[in-house]
Structures are given as C-alpha cells and as structure tokens.
Amino acid sequence: DIVMTQTPLSSPVTLGQPASISCRSSESLVNSDGNTYLSWLHQRPGQPPRLLIYKVSDRFSGVPDRFSGSGAGTDFTLKISRVEAEDVGVYFCMQSTQFPRTFGGGTKVEIK
Amino acid sequence: EVQLVESGGDLIRPGGSLRLSCTASGFTVNNYYMSWVRQTPARGLECISILYSDGTNTYYADSVRGRFTISRDNSKNTLYLQMNSLRAEDTAVYYCTRLGAFDIWGQGTVVTVSS
C-alpha cells in the first residue's frame, strides 16, 4: 500500500495569516491515465471528513478559493491563503491512484 | 442531491456480529466502486473494504479479511458491511464512500466493541 506522510502534525496559525501543509507519498501518484489522484480533506470535531481538493488542485464544489493545492509526483502541498476561524480542524491528504485509498496521519490546524 | 446515509452502528460485545448499511440517493450504487473506511484515534483513517462496480470483485484490509463481508442490494440502492467475530480494535466510526475522481462520504456510524 502507498504510505502517505504529512507534516507538520500541528499548525498553530494567526487569523488572517497563511497556512501550509505538506504531504509526501511513498511512490508516485501519477496514474496510468495521466492524472494524479491526490485529495485533501478537512474534518471538524464530531463531523465526517469533507472533501476540499481533488486531483491535486481542483477545488470541490463550494470550497472557498483561499484553499489551493499544488504538487506533483510524490510531493504535495495544501495552502490556505488567509486562515479563518471556520478552518480549524484536522486536514488529511489521501491518495486514490491505487487501491486501497490511503491517508496521511492528519495535520491539526488551530488558532494561536 | 448525491448522498450516503449509514446506519447499523451499535455497542456490541467481543465476538458478536453487526451489519452496517449505507443507503445512497442521487446515484446508483451499482455504477460505482464503493468502500467502507473506518476511523480511530490510534489508526487514523483506514480503507477496510471495497466493492467493485461489477459487484463481484472485492478488497479487504488484512485487519478484517475473513471476518467482514461487503455486499450491495441493487433494488434498495444500498451497500452493506457484515461484520463478524468483532474485536475491541474494531471500535471505530465507519464511513461509507463512493469512489471516483472525487470521493463522496457519508456521515458515519459508530461501532463500539466492548464487554
């Protein structure tokens, strides 16, 4: 199975400031169809994970444009341009290039 | 609206059995790969089973192979997870997901295995 490693484990941020989360996969996530299936999920306490970004950089419906994804191959980044209070929670990266889906361990974003 | 609603979670004793259900709306389950993902504080998010769209091919994580069975009922547009020989380490929130270029997640159902 592909191993997904996220850093940092925790990210205290100031409201209105940017935040960045990294995710590295144990092997390339480029699929045989040419697409790279790397997603980012956000989870608030007591809630299910919510899809933010798929295929590295495509924002899911309704996701604010302060969220952006980038990267290629094995290294990926999620950026929040200006953190808002509703952005707190845990962020996960997930690969869907290869079965089974595998997930990063999560990065907790909290307000300083 | 595309939606998945899980049910069937409960408090169950070790060695017991439970069946989880996931009812889909807004799409037809037999047109998609469907999966069960569970989440625990210790192990994080773990994809434990996949049912291919052909309805025959399956995947199981080592942790549940031989004890859990994934299936679907096309007439009810519902995915199932039959869980037997439950262990304390199966305690988790169980999510049903529709696989694709982007995945759709249900709200989850809680399974607690404890004496």
Short mmCIF file of C-alpha atoms in Angstrom, two decimals, chain A residues 1 37 39 41 43 47-49 51 54-55 60 92 94 96 99-104, chain B residues 33 37 39 45-47 50 52 59 95 98-108:
data_model
loop_
_atom_site.label_atom_id
_atom_site.label_comp_id
_atom_site.label_asym_id
_atom_site.label_seq_id
_atom_site.Cartn_x
_atom_site.Cartn_y
_atom_site.Cartn_z
CA ASP A 1 0.00 0.00 0.00
CA TYR A 37 -5.22 11.43 -7.71
CA SER A 39 -7.03 14.81 -2.45
CA LEU A 41 -9.93 16.51 3.30
CA GLN A 43 -12.52 17.34 9.38
CA GLN A 47 -18.00 15.67 11.77
CA PRO A 48 -17.10 13.43 8.82
CA PRO A 49 -14.20 14.38 6.58
CA LEU A 51 -13.53 16.97 0.51
CA TYR A 54 -9.10 16.54 -5.60
CA LYS A 55 -6.68 15.70 -8.42
CA PHE A 60 -14.60 20.70 -4.79
CA PHE A 92 -5.81 14.85 5.71
CA MET A 94 -5.49 10.98 0.58
CA SER A 96 -6.75 7.46 -4.82
CA PHE A 99 -6.33 0.66 -4.30
CA PRO A 100 -6.75 0.83 -1.43
CA ARG A 101 -7.16 4.51 -0.69
CA THR A 102 -4.58 5.54 1.90
CA PHE A 103 -4.46 8.58 4.08
CA GLY A 104 -1.97 10.82 5.77
CA TYR B 33 -16.86 1.37 -6.79
CA VAL B 37 -13.49 3.49 5.61
CA GLN B 39 -11.52 5.99 11.68
CA LEU B 45 -8.42 6.67 8.52
CA GLU B 46 -8.28 3.17 7.07
CA CYS B 47 -9.96 1.83 3.95
CA ILE B 50 -14.00 -2.07 -1.49
CA TYR B 52 -16.01 -3.08 -7.40
CA TYR B 59 -10.82 -5.85 -1.49
CA TYR B 95 -17.88 5.69 6.80
CA ARG B 98 -18.38 6.38 -3.26
CA LEU B 99 -15.10 6.17 -5.11
CA GLY B 100 -14.27 8.24 -8.14
CA ALA B 101 -12.16 11.16 -9.34
CA PHE B 102 -13.50 12.71 -6.15
CA ASP B 103 -14.99 10.64 -3.34
CA ILE B 104 -18.36 11.14 -1.68
CA TRP B 105 -18.53 10.42 2.06
CA GLY B 106 -21.42 9.57 4.34
CA GLN B 107 -21.87 10.96 7.84
CA GLY B 108 -20.60 7.82 9.56
#
